[in-house]
GROMACS .gro file of C-alpha atoms in nm:
model
  507
    1UNK     CA    1  -5.439 -12.520  -2.874
    2UNK     CA    2  -5.509 -12.801  -2.634
    3UNK     CA    3  -5.181 -12.847  -2.451
    4UNK     CA    4  -5.240 -12.790  -2.079
    5UNK     CA    5  -5.013 -12.605  -1.838
    6UNK     CA    6  -4.938 -12.935  -1.664
    7UNK     CA    7  -4.828 -13.095  -1.986
    8UNK     CA    8  -4.611 -12.791  -2.053
    9UNK     CA    9  -4.454 -12.817  -1.708
   10UNK     CA   10  -4.372 -13.181  -1.759
   11UNK     CA   11  -4.231 -13.105  -2.103
   12UNK     CA   12  -4.030 -12.817  -1.965
   13UNK     CA   13  -3.878 -13.034  -1.692
   14UNK     CA   14  -3.773 -13.301  -1.937
   15UNK     CA   15  -3.620 -13.044  -2.168
   16UNK     CA   16  -3.422 -12.888  -1.881
   17UNK     CA   17  -3.284 -13.230  -1.791
   18UNK     CA   18  -3.179 -13.295  -2.148
   19UNK     CA   19  -3.034 -12.952  -2.223
   20UNK     CA   20  -2.870 -12.848  -1.893
   21UNK     CA   21  -2.526 -12.705  -1.985
   22UNK     CA   22  -2.225 -12.887  -1.846
   23UNK     CA   23  -2.008 -12.582  -1.770
   24UNK     CA   24  -2.008 -12.409  -1.432
   25UNK     CA   25  -2.026 -12.050  -1.549
   26UNK     CA   26  -2.254 -11.936  -1.828
   27UNK     CA   27  -2.394 -11.609  -1.958
   28UNK     CA   28  -2.687 -11.633  -1.728
   29UNK     CA   29  -2.449 -11.639  -1.433
   30UNK     CA   30  -2.272 -11.323  -1.555
   31UNK     CA   31  -2.609 -11.149  -1.585
   32UNK     CA   32  -2.706 -11.273  -1.236
   33UNK     CA   33  -2.381 -11.140  -1.089
   34UNK     CA   34  -2.416 -10.800  -1.254
   35UNK     CA   35  -2.776 -10.771  -1.130
   36UNK     CA   36  -2.650 -10.868  -0.781
   37UNK     CA   37  -2.397 -10.581  -0.794
   38UNK     CA   38  -2.666 -10.351  -0.927
   39UNK     CA   39  -2.897 -10.431  -0.637
   40UNK     CA   40  -2.605 -10.375  -0.401
   41UNK     CA   41  -2.539 -10.031  -0.550
   42UNK     CA   42  -2.908  -9.946  -0.530
   43UNK     CA   43  -2.930 -10.020  -0.159
   44UNK     CA   44  -2.603  -9.839  -0.088
   45UNK     CA   45  -2.763  -9.526  -0.237
   46UNK     CA   46  -3.077  -9.580  -0.032
   47UNK     CA   47  -2.903  -9.648   0.306
   48UNK     CA   48  -2.600  -9.422   0.306
   49UNK     CA   49  -2.811  -9.120   0.410
   50UNK     CA   50  -2.928  -9.311   0.717
   51UNK     CA   51  -2.571  -9.315   0.853
   52UNK     CA   52  -2.461  -8.985   0.705
   53UNK     CA   53  -2.749  -8.798   0.867
   54UNK     CA   54  -2.624  -8.906   1.212
   55UNK     CA   55  -2.296  -8.728   1.134
   56UNK     CA   56  -2.463  -8.438   0.956
   57UNK     CA   57  -2.691  -8.341   1.252
   58UNK     CA   58  -2.583  -8.181   1.573
   59UNK     CA   59  -2.766  -8.426   1.797
   60UNK     CA   60  -2.686  -8.244   2.120
   61UNK     CA   61  -2.846  -7.922   1.991
   62UNK     CA   62  -3.183  -8.079   1.909
   63UNK     CA   63  -3.477  -7.966   2.125
   64UNK     CA   64  -3.600  -8.223   2.373
   65UNK     CA   65  -3.915  -8.228   2.581
   66UNK     CA   66  -3.786  -8.109   2.926
   67UNK     CA   67  -4.010  -8.369   3.101
   68UNK     CA   68  -3.844  -8.657   2.916
   69UNK     CA   69  -3.531  -8.832   3.029
   70UNK     CA   70  -3.333  -8.914   2.715
   71UNK     CA   71  -3.020  -9.056   2.873
   72UNK     CA   72  -3.168  -9.366   3.033
   73UNK     CA   73  -2.879  -9.587   2.926
   74UNK     CA   74  -2.597  -9.328   2.930
   75UNK     CA   75  -2.535  -9.387   3.298
   76UNK     CA   76  -2.441  -9.749   3.231
   77UNK     CA   77  -2.272  -9.740   2.897
   78UNK     CA   78  -2.019  -9.535   2.705
   79UNK     CA   79  -1.934  -9.289   2.986
   80UNK     CA   80  -1.597  -9.234   2.824
   81UNK     CA   81  -1.723  -9.184   2.466
   82UNK     CA   82  -1.476  -8.914   2.383
   83UNK     CA   83  -1.600  -8.891   2.027
   84UNK     CA   84  -1.955  -8.788   2.107
   85UNK     CA   85  -1.890  -8.421   2.085
   86UNK     CA   86  -1.664  -8.443   1.784
   87UNK     CA   87  -1.932  -8.620   1.581
   88UNK     CA   88  -2.193  -8.353   1.625
   89UNK     CA   89  -2.271  -8.223   1.279
   90UNK     CA   90  -2.335  -7.886   1.124
   91UNK     CA   91  -2.712  -7.908   1.074
   92UNK     CA   92  -2.980  -7.860   1.336
   93UNK     CA   93  -3.261  -8.073   1.187
   94UNK     CA   94  -3.521  -8.210   1.432
   95UNK     CA   95  -3.643  -8.564   1.405
   96UNK     CA   96  -3.942  -8.476   1.189
   97UNK     CA   97  -3.722  -8.283   0.948
   98UNK     CA   98  -3.482  -8.575   0.938
   99UNK     CA   99  -3.771  -8.811   0.854
  100UNK     CA  100  -3.875  -8.588   0.560
  101UNK     CA  101  -3.521  -8.601   0.425
  102UNK     CA  102  -3.490  -8.979   0.470
  103UNK     CA  103  -3.828  -9.044   0.302
  104UNK     CA  104  -3.779  -8.803   0.008
  105UNK     CA  105  -3.577  -9.067  -0.179
  106UNK     CA  106  -3.874  -9.303  -0.167
  107UNK     CA  107  -4.120  -9.060  -0.317
  108UNK     CA  108  -3.913  -9.054  -0.637
  109UNK     CA  109  -3.854  -9.426  -0.617
  110UNK     CA  110  -4.222  -9.511  -0.585
  111UNK     CA  111  -4.367  -9.308  -0.871
  112UNK     CA  112  -4.140  -9.463  -1.130
  113UNK     CA  113  -4.214  -9.827  -1.039
  114UNK     CA  114  -4.523  -9.896  -1.253
  115UNK     CA  115  -4.422  -9.685  -1.556
  116UNK     CA  116  -4.089  -9.863  -1.581
  117UNK     CA  117  -4.246 -10.199  -1.527
  118UNK     CA  118  -4.474 -10.140  -1.829
  119UNK     CA  119  -4.196  -9.985  -2.042
  120UNK     CA  120  -3.960 -10.271  -1.964
  121UNK     CA  121  -4.219 -10.518  -2.079
  122UNK     CA  122  -4.268 -10.333  -2.408
  123UNK     CA  123  -3.911 -10.207  -2.485
  124UNK     CA  124  -3.680 -10.417  -2.275
  125UNK     CA  125  -3.530 -10.368  -1.930
  126UNK     CA  126  -3.155 -10.330  -1.980
  127UNK     CA  127  -3.127  -9.957  -2.072
  128UNK     CA  128  -3.389  -9.840  -1.824
  129UNK     CA  129  -3.201 -10.014  -1.547
  130UNK     CA  130  -2.848  -9.906  -1.649
  131UNK     CA  131  -2.934  -9.544  -1.727
  132UNK     CA  132  -3.157  -9.511  -1.419
  133UNK     CA  133  -2.878  -9.621  -1.193
  134UNK     CA  134  -2.640  -9.385  -1.374
  135UNK     CA  135  -2.867  -9.089  -1.297
  136UNK     CA  136  -2.889  -9.202  -0.935
  137UNK     CA  137  -2.510  -9.227  -0.906
  138UNK     CA  138  -2.427  -8.896  -1.078
  139UNK     CA  139  -2.677  -8.702  -0.855
  140UNK     CA  140  -2.505  -8.845  -0.548
  141UNK     CA  141  -2.222  -8.606  -0.615
  142UNK     CA  142  -2.465  -8.316  -0.566
  143UNK     CA  143  -2.592  -8.419  -0.221
  144UNK     CA  144  -2.327  -8.229  -0.013
  145UNK     CA  145  -2.383  -7.912  -0.214
  146UNK     CA  146  -2.765  -7.945  -0.182
  147UNK     CA  147  -2.746  -8.012   0.192
  148UNK     CA  148  -2.554  -7.689   0.257
  149UNK     CA  149  -2.791  -7.500   0.029
  150UNK     CA  150  -3.095  -7.599   0.230
  151UNK     CA  151  -3.340  -7.875   0.328
  152UNK     CA  152  -3.558  -7.821   0.022
  153UNK     CA  153  -3.258  -7.854  -0.214
  154UNK     CA  154  -3.145  -8.174  -0.041
  155UNK     CA  155  -3.491  -8.325  -0.056
  156UNK     CA  156  -3.510  -8.245  -0.426
  157UNK     CA  157  -3.175  -8.415  -0.501
  158UNK     CA  158  -3.272  -8.722  -0.304
  159UNK     CA  159  -3.606  -8.727  -0.489
  160UNK     CA  160  -3.417  -8.730  -0.824
  161UNK     CA  161  -3.196  -9.014  -0.700
  162UNK     CA  162  -3.513  -9.204  -0.615
  163UNK     CA  163  -3.648  -9.146  -0.962
  164UNK     CA  164  -3.331  -9.292  -1.106
  165UNK     CA  165  -3.343  -9.598  -0.884
  166UNK     CA  166  -3.709  -9.665  -0.966
  167UNK     CA  167  -3.636  -9.912  -1.258
  168UNK     CA  168  -3.404 -10.135  -1.048
  169UNK     CA  169  -3.654 -10.384  -0.914
  170UNK     CA  170  -3.912 -10.418  -1.192
  171UNK     CA  171  -3.639 -10.428  -1.460
  172UNK     CA  172  -3.432 -10.677  -1.257
  173UNK     CA  173  -3.741 -10.898  -1.225
  174UNK     CA  174  -3.805 -10.870  -1.599
  175UNK     CA  175  -3.454 -10.979  -1.677
  176UNK     CA  176  -3.462 -11.265  -1.432
  177UNK     CA  177  -3.775 -11.389  -1.603
  178UNK     CA  178  -3.596 -11.397  -1.939
  179UNK     CA  179  -3.263 -11.536  -1.817
  180UNK     CA  180  -3.325 -11.778  -1.529
  181UNK     CA  181  -3.487 -12.127  -1.572
  182UNK     CA  182  -3.758 -12.221  -1.319
  183UNK     CA  183  -3.536 -12.485  -1.154
  184UNK     CA  184  -3.275 -12.213  -1.065
  185UNK     CA  185  -3.507 -11.932  -0.958
  186UNK     CA  186  -3.482 -11.974  -0.581
  187UNK     CA  187  -3.102 -11.971  -0.581
  188UNK     CA  188  -3.048 -11.703  -0.855
  189UNK     CA  189  -3.333 -11.485  -0.744
  190UNK     CA  190  -3.225 -11.495  -0.377
  191UNK     CA  191  -2.863 -11.426  -0.480
  192UNK     CA  192  -2.964 -11.122  -0.688
  193UNK     CA  193  -3.196 -10.971  -0.421
  194UNK     CA  194  -2.946 -11.054  -0.146
  195UNK     CA  195  -2.741 -10.780  -0.313
  196UNK     CA  196  -2.964 -10.547  -0.110
  197UNK     CA  197  -2.820 -10.682   0.213
  198UNK     CA  198  -2.471 -10.692   0.069
  199UNK     CA  199  -2.502 -10.325  -0.022
  200UNK     CA  200  -2.633 -10.240   0.321
  201UNK     CA  201  -2.350 -10.434   0.491
  202UNK     CA  202  -2.104 -10.235   0.283
  203UNK     CA  203  -2.280  -9.898   0.318
  204UNK     CA  204  -2.333  -9.885   0.698
  205UNK     CA  205  -1.976  -9.947   0.825
  206UNK     CA  206  -1.798  -9.777   0.539
  207UNK     CA  207  -2.028  -9.474   0.573
  208UNK     CA  208  -1.948  -9.466   0.943
  209UNK     CA  209  -1.569  -9.477   0.867
  210UNK     CA  210  -1.599  -9.211   0.598
  211UNK     CA  211  -1.806  -8.990   0.829
  212UNK     CA  212  -1.531  -8.999   1.090
  213UNK     CA  213  -1.219  -9.007   0.876
  214UNK     CA  214  -1.317  -8.933   0.515
  215UNK     CA  215  -1.209  -8.644   0.298
  216UNK     CA  216  -1.398  -8.322   0.227
  217UNK     CA  217  -1.514  -8.288   0.584
  218UNK     CA  218  -1.616  -8.649   0.649
  219UNK     CA  219  -1.972  -8.720   0.562
  220UNK     CA  220  -1.959  -8.561   0.206
  221UNK     CA  221  -1.707  -8.829   0.109
  222UNK     CA  222  -1.976  -9.092   0.154
  223UNK     CA  223  -2.166  -8.958  -0.148
  224UNK     CA  224  -1.853  -8.896  -0.359
  225UNK     CA  225  -1.718  -9.253  -0.303
  226UNK     CA  226  -2.046  -9.435  -0.361
  227UNK     CA  227  -2.142  -9.209  -0.645
  228UNK     CA  228  -1.824  -9.302  -0.824
  229UNK     CA  229  -1.875  -9.675  -0.760
  230UNK     CA  230  -2.228  -9.659  -0.892
  231UNK     CA  231  -2.123  -9.475  -1.204
  232UNK     CA  232  -1.862  -9.738  -1.287
  233UNK     CA  233  -2.112 -10.019  -1.238
  234UNK     CA  234  -2.374  -9.847  -1.457
  235UNK     CA  235  -2.130  -9.814  -1.750
  236UNK     CA  236  -2.008 -10.172  -1.711
  237UNK     CA  237  -2.362 -10.304  -1.697
  238UNK     CA  238  -2.460 -10.126  -2.022
  239UNK     CA  239  -2.162 -10.283  -2.206
  240UNK     CA  240  -2.158 -10.635  -2.053
  241UNK     CA  241  -2.523 -10.733  -2.012
  242UNK     CA  242  -2.772 -10.818  -2.290
  243UNK     CA  243  -3.148 -10.805  -2.282
  244UNK     CA  244  -3.213 -11.178  -2.327
  245UNK     CA  245  -3.039 -11.497  -2.449
  246UNK     CA  246  -3.146 -11.426  -2.805
  247UNK     CA  247  -2.972 -11.091  -2.805
  248UNK     CA  248  -2.641 -11.220  -2.657
  249UNK     CA  249  -2.379 -11.250  -2.937
  250UNK     CA  250  -2.145 -11.500  -2.770
  251UNK     CA  251  -2.364 -11.718  -2.547
  252UNK     CA  252  -2.308 -12.093  -2.592
  253UNK     CA  253  -2.583 -12.241  -2.807
  254UNK     CA  254  -2.650 -12.516  -2.558
  255UNK     CA  255  -2.713 -12.260  -2.284
  256UNK     CA  256  -2.933 -12.054  -2.514
  257UNK     CA  257  -3.146 -12.358  -2.587
  258UNK     CA  258  -3.155 -12.457  -2.226
  259UNK     CA  259  -3.286 -12.119  -2.120
  260UNK     CA  260  -3.525 -12.075  -2.408
  261UNK     CA  261  -3.680 -12.423  -2.373
  262UNK     CA  262  -3.730 -12.399  -1.999
  263UNK     CA  263  -3.852 -12.043  -1.964
  264UNK     CA  264  -4.139 -12.106  -2.207
  265UNK     CA  265  -4.327 -11.788  -2.303
  266UNK     CA  266  -4.091 -11.562  -2.111
  267UNK     CA  267  -3.845 -11.466  -2.378
  268UNK     CA  268  -3.827 -11.467  -2.755
  269UNK     CA  269  -4.201 -11.436  -2.800
  270UNK     CA  270  -4.449 -11.165  -2.875
  271UNK     CA  271  -4.554 -10.916  -2.610
  272UNK     CA  272  -4.927 -10.980  -2.550
  273UNK     CA  273  -5.171 -10.734  -2.397
  274UNK     CA  274  -5.140 -10.721  -2.024
  275UNK     CA  275  -5.445 -10.903  -1.863
  276UNK     CA  276  -5.509 -10.627  -1.609
  277UNK     CA  277  -5.852 -10.759  -1.499
  278UNK     CA  278  -5.719 -11.109  -1.442
  279UNK     CA  279  -5.426 -10.975  -1.244
  280UNK     CA  280  -5.622 -10.755  -1.009
  281UNK     CA  281  -5.867 -11.032  -0.937
  282UNK     CA  282  -5.595 -11.294  -0.872
  283UNK     CA  283  -5.575 -11.403  -0.506
  284UNK     CA  284  -5.211 -11.521  -0.542
  285UNK     CA  285  -5.116 -11.174  -0.672
  286UNK     CA  286  -5.287 -11.008  -0.376
  287UNK     CA  287  -5.108 -11.247  -0.133
  288UNK     CA  288  -4.772 -11.136  -0.282
  289UNK     CA  289  -4.873 -10.768  -0.269
  290UNK     CA  290  -4.979 -10.781   0.096
  291UNK     CA  291  -4.670 -10.969   0.197
  292UNK     CA  292  -4.452 -10.719   0.010
  293UNK     CA  293  -4.621 -10.423   0.178
  294UNK     CA  294  -4.562 -10.565   0.522
  295UNK     CA  295  -4.206 -10.650   0.442
  296UNK     CA  296  -4.121 -10.302   0.326
  297UNK     CA  297  -4.283 -10.125   0.620
  298UNK     CA  298  -4.088 -10.338   0.870
  299UNK     CA  299  -3.763 -10.336   0.665
  300UNK     CA  300  -3.767  -9.960   0.600
  301UNK     CA  301  -3.831  -9.893   0.971
  302UNK     CA  302  -3.509 -10.070   1.057
  303UNK     CA  303  -3.309  -9.965   0.754
  304UNK     CA  304  -3.376  -9.594   0.787
  305UNK     CA  305  -3.408  -9.562   1.168
  306UNK     CA  306  -3.169  -9.817   1.315
  307UNK     CA  307  -2.864  -9.590   1.310
  308UNK     CA  308  -3.064  -9.318   1.480
  309UNK     CA  309  -3.185  -9.569   1.744
  310UNK     CA  310  -2.827  -9.675   1.801
  311UNK     CA  311  -2.724  -9.311   1.857
  312UNK     CA  312  -3.020  -9.181   2.058
  313UNK     CA  313  -3.096  -9.471   2.291
  314UNK     CA  314  -2.790  -9.702   2.298
  315UNK     CA  315  -2.537  -9.418   2.258
  316UNK     CA  316  -2.301  -9.588   2.018
  317UNK     CA  317  -2.046  -9.355   1.856
  318UNK     CA  318  -2.047  -9.315   1.478
  319UNK     CA  319  -1.793  -9.586   1.393
  320UNK     CA  320  -1.963  -9.842   1.624
  321UNK     CA  321  -2.295  -9.729   1.494
  322UNK     CA  322  -2.210  -9.809   1.131
  323UNK     CA  323  -2.064 -10.150   1.207
  324UNK     CA  324  -2.335 -10.265   1.444
  325UNK     CA  325  -2.610 -10.133   1.226
  326UNK     CA  326  -2.472 -10.349   0.945
  327UNK     CA  327  -2.469 -10.671   1.147
  328UNK     CA  328  -2.842 -10.751   1.104
  329UNK     CA  329  -2.803 -10.712   0.723
  330UNK     CA  330  -2.496 -10.929   0.714
  331UNK     CA  331  -2.696 -11.202   0.889
  332UNK     CA  332  -2.982 -11.146   0.646
  333UNK     CA  333  -2.751 -11.178   0.347
  334UNK     CA  334  -2.604 -11.502   0.474
  335UNK     CA  335  -2.937 -11.658   0.575
  336UNK     CA  336  -3.100 -11.557   0.241
  337UNK     CA  337  -2.843 -11.784   0.069
  338UNK     CA  338  -2.902 -12.068   0.314
  339UNK     CA  339  -3.284 -12.038   0.276
  340UNK     CA  340  -3.258 -12.040  -0.102
  341UNK     CA  341  -3.074 -12.377  -0.102
  342UNK     CA  342  -3.327 -12.511   0.153
  343UNK     CA  343  -3.616 -12.398  -0.069
  344UNK     CA  344  -3.470 -12.557  -0.382
  345UNK     CA  345  -3.388 -12.875  -0.186
  346UNK     CA  346  -3.747 -12.896  -0.063
  347UNK     CA  347  -3.879 -12.850  -0.418
  348UNK     CA  348  -3.647 -13.111  -0.565
  349UNK     CA  349  -3.745 -13.351  -0.280
  350UNK     CA  350  -4.111 -13.362  -0.400
  351UNK     CA  351  -4.211 -13.075  -0.169
  352UNK     CA  352  -4.450 -12.854  -0.364
  353UNK     CA  353  -4.324 -12.511  -0.469
  354UNK     CA  354  -4.625 -12.349  -0.297
  355UNK     CA  355  -4.551 -12.518   0.035
  356UNK     CA  356  -4.185 -12.427   0.003
  357UNK     CA  357  -4.264 -12.059  -0.065
  358UNK     CA  358  -4.502 -12.040   0.227
  359UNK     CA  359  -4.272 -12.216   0.474
  360UNK     CA  360  -3.966 -11.998   0.406
  361UNK     CA  361  -4.182 -11.682   0.395
  362UNK     CA  362  -4.318 -11.763   0.744
  363UNK     CA  363  -3.962 -11.788   0.870
  364UNK     CA  364  -3.874 -11.463   0.687
  365UNK     CA  365  -4.158 -11.250   0.832
  366UNK     CA  366  -4.267 -11.404   1.164
  367UNK     CA  367  -3.897 -11.417   1.266
  368UNK     CA  368  -3.830 -11.044   1.260
  369UNK     CA  369  -4.174 -10.976   1.408
  370UNK     CA  370  -4.091 -11.181   1.720
  371UNK     CA  371  -3.744 -11.030   1.740
  372UNK     CA  372  -3.886 -10.674   1.731
  373UNK     CA  373  -4.113 -10.758   2.023
  374UNK     CA  374  -3.822 -10.893   2.227
  375UNK     CA  375  -3.597 -10.599   2.130
  376UNK     CA  376  -3.862 -10.363   2.266
  377UNK     CA  377  -3.810 -10.489   2.617
  378UNK     CA  378  -3.433 -10.538   2.647
  379UNK     CA  379  -3.380 -10.218   2.848
  380UNK     CA  380  -3.023 -10.088   2.879
  381UNK     CA  381  -2.863 -10.392   2.726
  382UNK     CA  382  -2.725 -10.257   2.393
  383UNK     CA  383  -2.545 -10.569   2.283
  384UNK     CA  384  -2.836 -10.793   2.372
  385UNK     CA  385  -3.054 -10.560   2.165
  386UNK     CA  386  -2.820 -10.575   1.872
  387UNK     CA  387  -2.807 -10.957   1.903
  388UNK     CA  388  -3.184 -10.991   1.894
  389UNK     CA  389  -3.225 -10.750   1.603
  390UNK     CA  390  -2.943 -10.929   1.414
  391UNK     CA  391  -3.117 -11.263   1.462
  392UNK     CA  392  -3.455 -11.130   1.357
  393UNK     CA  393  -3.341 -10.935   1.052
  394UNK     CA  394  -3.121 -11.238   0.958
  395UNK     CA  395  -3.426 -11.464   0.947
  396UNK     CA  396  -3.594 -11.199   0.729
  397UNK     CA  397  -3.358 -11.310   0.448
  398UNK     CA  398  -3.587 -11.612   0.385
  399UNK     CA  399  -3.838 -11.383   0.209
  400UNK     CA  400  -3.620 -11.381  -0.103
  401UNK     CA  401  -3.714 -11.748  -0.158
  402UNK     CA  402  -4.068 -11.672  -0.041
  403UNK     CA  403  -4.291 -11.397  -0.183
  404UNK     CA  404  -4.004 -11.214  -0.351
  405UNK     CA  405  -3.960 -11.471  -0.634
  406UNK     CA  406  -4.327 -11.575  -0.632
  407UNK     CA  407  -4.402 -11.329  -0.908
  408UNK     CA  408  -4.187 -11.545  -1.139
  409UNK     CA  409  -4.385 -11.856  -1.045
  410UNK     CA  410  -4.734 -11.729  -1.117
  411UNK     CA  411  -4.644 -11.519  -1.421
  412UNK     CA  412  -4.295 -11.528  -1.583
  413UNK     CA  413  -4.414 -11.328  -1.880
  414UNK     CA  414  -4.556 -11.045  -1.671
  415UNK     CA  415  -4.320 -11.077  -1.371
  416UNK     CA  416  -4.172 -10.735  -1.427
  417UNK     CA  417  -4.508 -10.567  -1.432
  418UNK     CA  418  -4.633 -10.755  -1.130
  419UNK     CA  419  -4.318 -10.658  -0.942
  420UNK     CA  420  -4.356 -10.293  -1.043
  421UNK     CA  421  -4.705 -10.292  -0.896
  422UNK     CA  422  -4.621 -10.472  -0.570
  423UNK     CA  423  -4.297 -10.285  -0.526
  424UNK     CA  424  -4.470  -9.947  -0.586
  425UNK     CA  425  -4.744 -10.009  -0.328
  426UNK     CA  426  -4.495 -10.173  -0.091
  427UNK     CA  427  -4.272  -9.869  -0.103
  428UNK     CA  428  -4.574  -9.647  -0.040
  429UNK     CA  429  -4.616  -9.842   0.278
  430UNK     CA  430  -4.238  -9.833   0.332
  431UNK     CA  431  -4.207  -9.457   0.299
  432UNK     CA  432  -4.455  -9.423   0.587
  433UNK     CA  433  -4.210  -9.601   0.815
  434UNK     CA  434  -3.960  -9.317   0.868
  435UNK     CA  435  -4.252  -9.068   0.893
  436UNK     CA  436  -4.431  -9.266   1.163
  437UNK     CA  437  -4.104  -9.323   1.352
  438UNK     CA  438  -4.014  -8.955   1.323
  439UNK     CA  439  -4.344  -8.839   1.466
  440UNK     CA  440  -4.338  -9.090   1.753
  441UNK     CA  441  -3.983  -9.012   1.869
  442UNK     CA  442  -3.980  -8.643   1.793
  443UNK     CA  443  -3.867  -8.475   2.121
  444UNK     CA  444  -3.899  -8.812   2.295
  445UNK     CA  445  -3.583  -9.023   2.212
  446UNK     CA  446  -3.670  -9.276   2.479
  447UNK     CA  447  -3.698  -9.654   2.503
  448UNK     CA  448  -4.072  -9.621   2.551
  449UNK     CA  449  -4.111  -9.424   2.230
  450UNK     CA  450  -3.889  -9.659   2.032
  451UNK     CA  451  -4.084  -9.954   2.171
  452UNK     CA  452  -4.393  -9.825   1.992
  453UNK     CA  453  -4.195  -9.798   1.667
  454UNK     CA  454  -4.082 -10.162   1.696
  455UNK     CA  455  -4.421 -10.300   1.806
  456UNK     CA  456  -4.603 -10.132   1.518
  457UNK     CA  457  -4.360 -10.286   1.268
  458UNK     CA  458  -4.398 -10.622   1.436
  459UNK     CA  459  -4.773 -10.611   1.404
  460UNK     CA  460  -4.756 -10.523   1.038
  461UNK     CA  461  -4.518 -10.813   0.975
  462UNK     CA  462  -4.751 -11.064   1.145
  463UNK     CA  463  -5.075 -10.956   0.969
  464UNK     CA  464  -4.919 -10.948   0.620
  465UNK     CA  465  -4.738 -11.277   0.662
  466UNK     CA  466  -5.058 -11.444   0.773
  467UNK     CA  467  -5.239 -11.323   0.458
  468UNK     CA  468  -4.963 -11.472   0.244
  469UNK     CA  469  -4.972 -11.803   0.431
  470UNK     CA  470  -5.347 -11.834   0.361
  471UNK     CA  471  -5.372 -11.717  -0.002
  472UNK     CA  472  -5.034 -11.761  -0.174
  473UNK     CA  473  -4.976 -12.005  -0.460
  474UNK     CA  474  -4.693 -12.089  -0.694
  475UNK     CA  475  -4.910 -12.227  -0.975
  476UNK     CA  476  -4.861 -12.052  -1.308
  477UNK     CA  477  -5.186 -11.858  -1.359
  478UNK     CA  478  -5.410 -11.930  -1.658
  479UNK     CA  479  -5.391 -11.568  -1.772
  480UNK     CA  480  -5.011 -11.606  -1.820
  481UNK     CA  481  -5.030 -11.913  -2.047
  482UNK     CA  482  -4.902 -11.814  -2.395
  483UNK     CA  483  -5.103 -12.093  -2.550
  484UNK     CA  484  -5.419 -11.900  -2.454
  485UNK     CA  485  -5.310 -11.586  -2.638
  486UNK     CA  486  -5.537 -11.478  -2.915
  487UNK     CA  487  -5.361 -11.462  -3.256
  488UNK     CA  488  -5.319 -11.111  -3.397
  489UNK     CA  489  -5.359 -11.197  -3.765
  490UNK     CA  490  -5.434 -11.509  -3.966
  491UNK     CA  491  -5.262 -11.629  -4.277
  492UNK     CA  492  -5.220 -11.971  -4.437
  493UNK     CA  493  -5.286 -12.178  -4.131
  494UNK     CA  494  -5.052 -11.967  -3.910
  495UNK     CA  495  -5.101 -11.676  -3.677
  496UNK     CA  496  -4.859 -11.387  -3.648
  497UNK     CA  497  -4.757 -11.229  -3.325
  498UNK     CA  498  -4.698 -10.861  -3.257
  499UNK     CA  499  -4.356 -10.873  -3.412
  500UNK     CA  500  -4.489 -11.031  -3.728
  501UNK     CA  501  -4.333 -11.371  -3.656
  502UNK     CA  502  -4.519 -11.679  -3.779
  503UNK     CA  503  -4.652 -11.911  -3.508
  504UNK     CA  504  -4.816 -12.245  -3.587
  505UNK     CA  505  -5.178 -12.267  -3.481
  506UNK     CA  506  -5.156 -12.632  -3.376
  507UNK     CA  507  -4.937 -12.682  -3.074
   0.00000   0.00000   0.00000
């Protein structure tokens, strides 16, 4: 087994050029689109509580430190907000209690990351992803009942929803590794993960509208509508999507060969033992992990707390809150697509993949860090604040062509497992975000308190992006090379893999 990774890369490139399908839409595009919708549904389920809780809680009844002025901007803006009283909800949950409710989803989400990453590698990703999202969607119907039963019941239901959503990222990564050729990863990967922003853009304004005008008392309709949408997607996914090109009954043969020849070692081969020691001692893996942790802390701060900030400090009503809270994620969705084409263009123009990943990742993490600093000092200028946050979060979309697809570069065969580890630890960092924000602003809903929330997130972004800039790489790691796998059994000049398939010893 003397063929080097470089020779394999050259061979792979030539095969891709020879076998690239002529048609515009193929089976891999259908898979990509369904994964995009799945990611959108997942983030709808994560974010709808952030808007709903604004309508669920009686904000005016919350205890406030008598020495704190909490209406700094009210004198200047929204004096005639006639809807402020009508949007006060039925629950009196203080900021700490709200932070526990908002973070409960992530506890369930975090603990299923690694197990499903390992199971997806061994048994396939499709059914874990589809059934997990079905559980998440069905339990959404129980949220209104649980909320009225008590905080503990609501936290439990949100925890179960998090458990169901756990497979979404590692299983999506595992399927991308099997379906998407290296030359299409920036575009396809960014498109799939941009579903997160698309879901957020849909969730925030529609949740605001449903809170004000929806059926069943307003905010409960949020969970009924999105629960139904998620259920329909889950069933469609289980019927329309296949595990890999080999399992697809009607894929064009030229597309099957194109994918199989370019994604060498990622599909249609045995499942070798996971090289745990090599992974945990890999600097490129740690660079991805640190960047992912910083991203999740900053992102979850904004995703879970931005509607509350809009209400407490800027005093937007519930409909404005939903629409304006969605603007940063609309910008992020659009820019993630732009950045993906820029990344692929740089790569095709003899710019190394490693340099491309680092460049777009710097834009994606230093950008929001700077914006958070500026947004901390805008004072009573709500639309300027929204503009700055929209710009910063928009630039954050570049990370999908940065560290987010980097797992696929360094290890396409173990990409799902790598993603399960980085996403697990990143979400442990992310679930701290609403807890830290809740403790800082509890009883002190002021600009000064929110400034600390934003500055802490900015500092985390900067440190983690710098680590990635120094240590990241896009080179496929030696421990992922299938030509270095040890044969399981020997017979008549051939070795057999775990599935008992014959593999020639001379390659």
